[in-house]
Coordinates of C-alpha atoms in Angstrom, one line a residue:
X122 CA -85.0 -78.4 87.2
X123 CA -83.2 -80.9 85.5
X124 CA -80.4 -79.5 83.0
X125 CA -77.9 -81.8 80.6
X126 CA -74.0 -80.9 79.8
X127 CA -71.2 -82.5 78.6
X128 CA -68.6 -83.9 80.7
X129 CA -64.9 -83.5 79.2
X130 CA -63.7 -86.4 79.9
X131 CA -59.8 -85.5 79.9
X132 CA -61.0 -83.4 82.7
X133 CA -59.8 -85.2 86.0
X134 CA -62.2 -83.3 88.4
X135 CA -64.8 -83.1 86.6
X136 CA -64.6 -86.5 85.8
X137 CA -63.9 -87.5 89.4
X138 CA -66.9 -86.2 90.3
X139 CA -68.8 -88.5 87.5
X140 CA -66.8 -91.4 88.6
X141 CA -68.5 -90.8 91.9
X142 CA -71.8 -91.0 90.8
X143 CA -71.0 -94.3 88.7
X144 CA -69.5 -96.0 92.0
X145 CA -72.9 -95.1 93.7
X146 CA -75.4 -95.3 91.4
X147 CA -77.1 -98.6 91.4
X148 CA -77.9 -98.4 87.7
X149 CA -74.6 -97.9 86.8
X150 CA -72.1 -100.8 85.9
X151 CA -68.5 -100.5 85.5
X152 CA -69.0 -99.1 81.4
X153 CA -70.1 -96.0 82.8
X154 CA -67.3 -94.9 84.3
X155 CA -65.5 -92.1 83.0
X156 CA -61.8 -93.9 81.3
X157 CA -63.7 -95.8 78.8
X158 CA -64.6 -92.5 77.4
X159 CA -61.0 -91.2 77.2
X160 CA -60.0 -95.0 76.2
X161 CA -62.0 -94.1 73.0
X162 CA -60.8 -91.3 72.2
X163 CA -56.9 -91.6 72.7
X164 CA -57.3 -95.6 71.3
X165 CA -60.4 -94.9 67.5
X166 CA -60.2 -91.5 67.6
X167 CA -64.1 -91.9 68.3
X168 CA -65.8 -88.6 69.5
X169 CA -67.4 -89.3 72.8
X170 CA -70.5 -87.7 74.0
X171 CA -70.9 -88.2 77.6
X172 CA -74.0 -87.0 79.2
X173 CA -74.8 -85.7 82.3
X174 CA -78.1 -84.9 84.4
X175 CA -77.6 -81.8 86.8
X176 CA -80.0 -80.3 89.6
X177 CA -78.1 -77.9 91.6
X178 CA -74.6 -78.8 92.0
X179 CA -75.7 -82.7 91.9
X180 CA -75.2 -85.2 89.0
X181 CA -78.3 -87.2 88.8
X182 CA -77.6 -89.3 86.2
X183 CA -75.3 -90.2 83.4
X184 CA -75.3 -91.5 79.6
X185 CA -71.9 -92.4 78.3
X186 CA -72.3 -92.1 74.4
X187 CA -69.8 -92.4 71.7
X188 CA -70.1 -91.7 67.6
X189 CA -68.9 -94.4 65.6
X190 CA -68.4 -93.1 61.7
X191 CA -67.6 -96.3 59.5
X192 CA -67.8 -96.7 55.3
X193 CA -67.7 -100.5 56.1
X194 CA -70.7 -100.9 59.1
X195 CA -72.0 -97.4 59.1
X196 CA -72.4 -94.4 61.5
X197 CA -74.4 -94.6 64.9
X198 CA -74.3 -93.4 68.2
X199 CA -73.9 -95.3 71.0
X200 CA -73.8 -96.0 74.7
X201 CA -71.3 -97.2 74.6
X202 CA -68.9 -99.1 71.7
X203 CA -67.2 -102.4 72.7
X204 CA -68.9 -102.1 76.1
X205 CA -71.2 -105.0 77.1
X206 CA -73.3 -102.1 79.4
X207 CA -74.1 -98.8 79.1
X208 CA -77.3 -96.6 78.6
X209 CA -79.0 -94.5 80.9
X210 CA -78.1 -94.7 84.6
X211 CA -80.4 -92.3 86.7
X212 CA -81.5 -91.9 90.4
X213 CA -84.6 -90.3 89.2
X214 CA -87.2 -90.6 86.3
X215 CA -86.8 -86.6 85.5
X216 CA -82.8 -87.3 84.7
X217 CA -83.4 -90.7 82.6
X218 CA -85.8 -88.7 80.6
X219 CA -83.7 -85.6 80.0
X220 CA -80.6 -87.7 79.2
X221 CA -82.5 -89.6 76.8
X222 CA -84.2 -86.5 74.8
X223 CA -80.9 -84.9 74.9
X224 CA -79.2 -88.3 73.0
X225 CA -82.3 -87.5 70.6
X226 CA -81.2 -84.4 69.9
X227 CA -77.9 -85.2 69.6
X228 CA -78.2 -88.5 67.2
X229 CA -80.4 -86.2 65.0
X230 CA -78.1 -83.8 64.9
X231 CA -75.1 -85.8 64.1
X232 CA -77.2 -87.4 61.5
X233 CA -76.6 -90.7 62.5
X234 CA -79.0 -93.3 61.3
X235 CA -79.6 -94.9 64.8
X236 CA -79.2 -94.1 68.5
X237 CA -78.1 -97.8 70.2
X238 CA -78.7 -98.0 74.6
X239 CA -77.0 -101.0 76.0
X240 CA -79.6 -101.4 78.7
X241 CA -79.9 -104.6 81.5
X242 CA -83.6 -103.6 81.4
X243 CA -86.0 -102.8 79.0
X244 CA -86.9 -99.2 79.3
X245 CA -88.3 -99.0 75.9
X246 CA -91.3 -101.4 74.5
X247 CA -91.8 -99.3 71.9
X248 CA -88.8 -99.5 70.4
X249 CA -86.6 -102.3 68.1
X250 CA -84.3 -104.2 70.2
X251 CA -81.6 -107.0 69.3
X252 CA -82.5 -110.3 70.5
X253 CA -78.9 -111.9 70.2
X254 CA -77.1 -111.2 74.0
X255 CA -77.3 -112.6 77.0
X256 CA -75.8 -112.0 80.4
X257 CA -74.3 -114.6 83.0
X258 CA -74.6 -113.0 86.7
X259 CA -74.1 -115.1 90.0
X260 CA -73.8 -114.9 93.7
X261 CA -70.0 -116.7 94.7
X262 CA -69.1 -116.4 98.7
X263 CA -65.7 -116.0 100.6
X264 CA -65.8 -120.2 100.8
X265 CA -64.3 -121.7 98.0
X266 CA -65.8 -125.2 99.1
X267 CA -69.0 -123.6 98.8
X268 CA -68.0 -122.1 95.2
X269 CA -66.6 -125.3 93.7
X270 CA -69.9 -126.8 95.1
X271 CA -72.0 -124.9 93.3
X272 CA -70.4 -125.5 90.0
X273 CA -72.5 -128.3 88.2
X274 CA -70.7 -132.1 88.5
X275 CA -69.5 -132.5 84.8
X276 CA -67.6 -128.6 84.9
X277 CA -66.2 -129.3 88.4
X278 CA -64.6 -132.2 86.9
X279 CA -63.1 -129.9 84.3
X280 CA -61.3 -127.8 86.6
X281 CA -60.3 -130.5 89.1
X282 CA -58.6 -131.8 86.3
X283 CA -57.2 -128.4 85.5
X284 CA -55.7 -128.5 88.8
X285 CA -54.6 -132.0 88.7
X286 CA -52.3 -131.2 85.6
X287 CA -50.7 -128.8 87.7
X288 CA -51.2 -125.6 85.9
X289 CA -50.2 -122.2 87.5
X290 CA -52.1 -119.0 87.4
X291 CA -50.2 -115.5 87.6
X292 CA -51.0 -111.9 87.6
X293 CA -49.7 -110.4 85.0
X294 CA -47.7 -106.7 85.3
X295 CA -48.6 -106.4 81.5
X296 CA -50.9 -107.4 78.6
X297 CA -48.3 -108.7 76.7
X298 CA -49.2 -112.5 77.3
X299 CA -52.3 -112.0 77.1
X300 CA -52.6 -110.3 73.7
X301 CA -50.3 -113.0 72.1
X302 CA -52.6 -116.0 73.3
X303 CA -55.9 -113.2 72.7
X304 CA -54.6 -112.4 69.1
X305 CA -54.1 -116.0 67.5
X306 CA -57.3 -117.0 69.6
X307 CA -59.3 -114.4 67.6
X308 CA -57.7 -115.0 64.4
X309 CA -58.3 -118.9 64.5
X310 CA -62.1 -117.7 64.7
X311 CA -61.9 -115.3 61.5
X312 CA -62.4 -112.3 63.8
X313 CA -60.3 -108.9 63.8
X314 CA -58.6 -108.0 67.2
X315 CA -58.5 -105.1 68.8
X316 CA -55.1 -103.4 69.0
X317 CA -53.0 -104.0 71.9
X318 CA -52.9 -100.4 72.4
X319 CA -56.6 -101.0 73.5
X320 CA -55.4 -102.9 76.5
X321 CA -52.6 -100.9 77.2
X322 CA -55.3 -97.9 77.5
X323 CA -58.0 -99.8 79.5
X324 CA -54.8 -100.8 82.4
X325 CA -53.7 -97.4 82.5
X326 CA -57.1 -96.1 83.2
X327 CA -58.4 -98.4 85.4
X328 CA -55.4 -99.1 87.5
X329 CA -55.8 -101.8 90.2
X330 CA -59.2 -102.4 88.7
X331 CA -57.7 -103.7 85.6
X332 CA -56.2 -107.0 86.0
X333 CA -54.6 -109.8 83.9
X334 CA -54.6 -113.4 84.7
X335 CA -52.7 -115.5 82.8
X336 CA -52.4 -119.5 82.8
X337 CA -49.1 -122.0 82.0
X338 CA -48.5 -125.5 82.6
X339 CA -46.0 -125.6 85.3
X340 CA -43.1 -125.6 82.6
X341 CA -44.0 -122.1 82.0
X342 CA -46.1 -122.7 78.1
X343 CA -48.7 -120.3 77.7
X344 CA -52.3 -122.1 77.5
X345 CA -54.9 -119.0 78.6
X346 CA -55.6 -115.9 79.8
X347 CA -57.9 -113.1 80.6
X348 CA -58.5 -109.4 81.3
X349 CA -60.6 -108.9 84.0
X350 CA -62.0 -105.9 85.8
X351 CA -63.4 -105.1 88.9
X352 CA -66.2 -102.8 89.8
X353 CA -67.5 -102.2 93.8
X354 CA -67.6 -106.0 94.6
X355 CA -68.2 -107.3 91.3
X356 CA -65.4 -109.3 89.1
X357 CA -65.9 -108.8 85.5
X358 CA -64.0 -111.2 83.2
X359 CA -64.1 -109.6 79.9
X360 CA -61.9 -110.4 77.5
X361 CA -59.7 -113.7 77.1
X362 CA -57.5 -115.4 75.2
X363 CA -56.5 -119.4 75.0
X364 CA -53.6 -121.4 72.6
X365 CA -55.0 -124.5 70.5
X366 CA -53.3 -126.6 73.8
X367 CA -55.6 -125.4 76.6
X368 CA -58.5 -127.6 75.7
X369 CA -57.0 -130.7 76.3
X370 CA -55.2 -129.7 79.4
X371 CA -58.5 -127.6 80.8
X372 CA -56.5 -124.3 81.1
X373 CA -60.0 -122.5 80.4
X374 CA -61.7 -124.3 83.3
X375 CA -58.7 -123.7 85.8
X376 CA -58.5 -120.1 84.7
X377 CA -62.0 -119.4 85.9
X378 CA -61.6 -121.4 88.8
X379 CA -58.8 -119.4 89.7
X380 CA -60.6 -116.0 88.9
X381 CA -63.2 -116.8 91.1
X382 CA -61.1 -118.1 94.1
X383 CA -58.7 -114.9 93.7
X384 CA -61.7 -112.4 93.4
X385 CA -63.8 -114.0 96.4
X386 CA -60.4 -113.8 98.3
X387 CA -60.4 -109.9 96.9
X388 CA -64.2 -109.6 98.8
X389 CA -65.6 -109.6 95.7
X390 CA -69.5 -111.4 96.2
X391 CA -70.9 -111.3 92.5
X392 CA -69.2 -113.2 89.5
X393 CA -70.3 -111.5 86.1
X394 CA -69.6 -113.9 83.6
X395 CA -70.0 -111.3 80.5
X396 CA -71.8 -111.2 77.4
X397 CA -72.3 -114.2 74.9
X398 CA -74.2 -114.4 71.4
X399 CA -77.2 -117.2 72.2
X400 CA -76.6 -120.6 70.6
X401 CA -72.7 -120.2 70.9
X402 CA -69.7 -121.8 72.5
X403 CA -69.5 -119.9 74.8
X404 CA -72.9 -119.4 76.2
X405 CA -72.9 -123.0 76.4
X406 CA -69.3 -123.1 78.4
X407 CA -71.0 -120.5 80.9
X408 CA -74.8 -122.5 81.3
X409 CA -72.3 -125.4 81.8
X410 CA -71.0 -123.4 85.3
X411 CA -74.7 -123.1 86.5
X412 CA -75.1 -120.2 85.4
X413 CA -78.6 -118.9 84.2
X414 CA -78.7 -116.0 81.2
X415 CA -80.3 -113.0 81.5
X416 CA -81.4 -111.5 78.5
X417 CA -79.2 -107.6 77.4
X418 CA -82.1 -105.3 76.3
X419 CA -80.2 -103.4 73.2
X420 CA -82.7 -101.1 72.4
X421 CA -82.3 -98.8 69.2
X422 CA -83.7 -95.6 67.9
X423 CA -84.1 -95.7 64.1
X424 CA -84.2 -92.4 61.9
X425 CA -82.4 -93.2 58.5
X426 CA -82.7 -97.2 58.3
X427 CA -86.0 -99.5 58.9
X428 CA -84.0 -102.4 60.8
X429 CA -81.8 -103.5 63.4
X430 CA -78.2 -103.6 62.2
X431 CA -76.7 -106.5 62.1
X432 CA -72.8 -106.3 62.5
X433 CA -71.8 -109.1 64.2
X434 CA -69.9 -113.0 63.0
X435 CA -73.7 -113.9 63.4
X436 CA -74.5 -112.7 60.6
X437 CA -74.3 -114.6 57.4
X438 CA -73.4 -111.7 54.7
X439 CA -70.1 -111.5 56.7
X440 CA -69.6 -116.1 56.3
X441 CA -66.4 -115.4 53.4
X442 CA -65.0 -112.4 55.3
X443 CA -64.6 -114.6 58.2
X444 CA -63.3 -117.8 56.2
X445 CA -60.8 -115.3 54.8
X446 CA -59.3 -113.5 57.5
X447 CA -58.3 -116.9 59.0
X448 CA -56.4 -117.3 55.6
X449 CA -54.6 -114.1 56.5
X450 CA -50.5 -114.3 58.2
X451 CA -51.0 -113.7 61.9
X452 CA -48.9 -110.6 61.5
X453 CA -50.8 -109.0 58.5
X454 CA -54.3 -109.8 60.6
X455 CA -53.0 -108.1 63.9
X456 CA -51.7 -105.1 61.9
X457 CA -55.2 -104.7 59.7
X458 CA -57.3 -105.7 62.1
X459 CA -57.4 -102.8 64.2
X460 CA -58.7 -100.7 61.0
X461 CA -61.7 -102.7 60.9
X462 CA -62.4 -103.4 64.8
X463 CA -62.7 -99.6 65.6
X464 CA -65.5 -99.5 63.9
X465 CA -67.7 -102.4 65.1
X466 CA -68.2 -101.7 68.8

């Protein structure tokens, strides 16, 4: 019989033991694992809800959730906030289906006015889903010949000329770099950022699997960077950073490059290229590597509202917020910002 129970997730053996499942759970992704949750909490102060499928002594599946209260964008559950994965990861149908009527319960009972699952698949035809993400996934091999091969002609030209202008890649002991080139990148684009706290959190969690690489001209100027983790052999760039220069000089291009040459020398064999908003920049920049998107299947359960929300630069109620908080003194945004971000997930 299947049962359901929380794990605590400032409990190290207890999560150990969920950790364990994650790392051999083929459903599971890196978001499951158990620091994001205590990330949360120490970081937004957001109560985390993370569910676990027992039979015996076994964990048979997990559903990392966290509730998100917000005046501004509202009050939902959700596995899991400023996570590009999560949902239900399950070696059996019995434990999917417990996991999910226990979210149910939960949602109903914390009133929320939705229950959001970040799945990779869609589990649920029946319900609403958000049609905006897409994933960029690819084999890369221990060649880099082969690698840089495989990139299409006009982006391979990009990075060679990265590497012609003699930039220099490093891996960074601290976020610090990073979150000065990440917080004036953000700001330029009217977006809050996340508090470097955040970072701080994520490293100490997830140790050697947390990892900054940060680019310079070979004069030392700052032109990009990016926080990457790694998850069995999968290399996860996930959030990045880049100064008005880097364009010009193809820092961007030469960062990836280097990413991908460092994590196949790491015996890493998958390159996941992250999340991206269709019709962006970004998306673009990653079809550009040869890389195909996959659609996210962000499925929601709806009890207090008819739609999908919609809280994301996408959307065009938020057009003068954005124009605004470009306006604002780098300073004043990076100290508001993180009272806003907390909330949007």
């Amino acid at each position: 019989m299947v049962q359901v129970n929380r794990l605590v997730v400032g409990d190290a053996t207890a999560a150990s033991r969920w950790d364990a499942f994650v790392r051999a759970c083929p459903e599971a992704t890196f978001c499951h694992l158990s620091g994001w949750g205590r990330a949360l909490e120490g970081v937004f102060g957001h109560e985390t809800h993370f569910l676990q499928a027992v039979q015996g002594d076994r964990i048979t599946g997990v559903l990392p959730l966290a509730h998100v209260q917000s005046r501004l964008f509202g009050n939902a559950l959700t596995s899991l906030p400023f996570c590009v994965y999560g949902g239900v990861a399950a070696e059996d149908a019995a434990s999917a289906k417990a996991l999910e009527d226990a979210a149910e319960a939960l949602a109903q009972r914390l009133g929320v006015p939705h229950l959001e699952l970040r799945h990779t698949t869609r589990r649920h035809p029946d319900w609403p889903e958000q049609d905006l993400y897409v994933t960029f996934r690819k084999p890369i091999t221990a060649d880099d010949e082969v690698n840089m091969n495989a990139i299409p002609r006009k982006q391979r030209a990009m990075v060679r000329k990265g590497i012609k202008n003699g930039l220099v890649s490093t891996v960074d002991d601290s976020v610090d770099r990073f979150f000065a080139l990440y917080a004036d990148n953000v700001h330029r684009h009217g977006t809050p950022a996340l508090p470097k706290r955040w970072f701080q959190a994520l490293q100490r969690e997830f140790g050697r699997d947390f990892e900054v690489l940060t680019v310079t001209t070979a004069e030392g100027k700052l032109l990009s960077s990016v926080v990457t983790f790694y998850f069995r052999d999968e290399v996860l760039p996930y959030y990045a950073g880049d100064d008005e220069a880097a364009r010009g000089l193809a820092a961007n291009d030469f960062k990836y490059w280097e990413l991908m040459r460092r994590a196949a020398a790491r015996g890493c064999t998958l390159f996941d290229y992250g999340r991206s908003k269709r019709g962006t920049g970004p998306f673009d920049f990653k079809k550009n590597w040869g890389f195909e998107p996959t659609p996210l299947h962000y499925e929601y359960r709806l009890y207090k509202r008819d739609t999908v929300p919609q809280n994301n630069p996408s959307n065009a109620k938020y057009k003068l917020m954005i124009e605004g908080w470009r306006r604002l003194p780098l300073p004043v945004a990076n100290w508001l910002g993180p009272f806003i971000v907390k909330s949007l997930g």
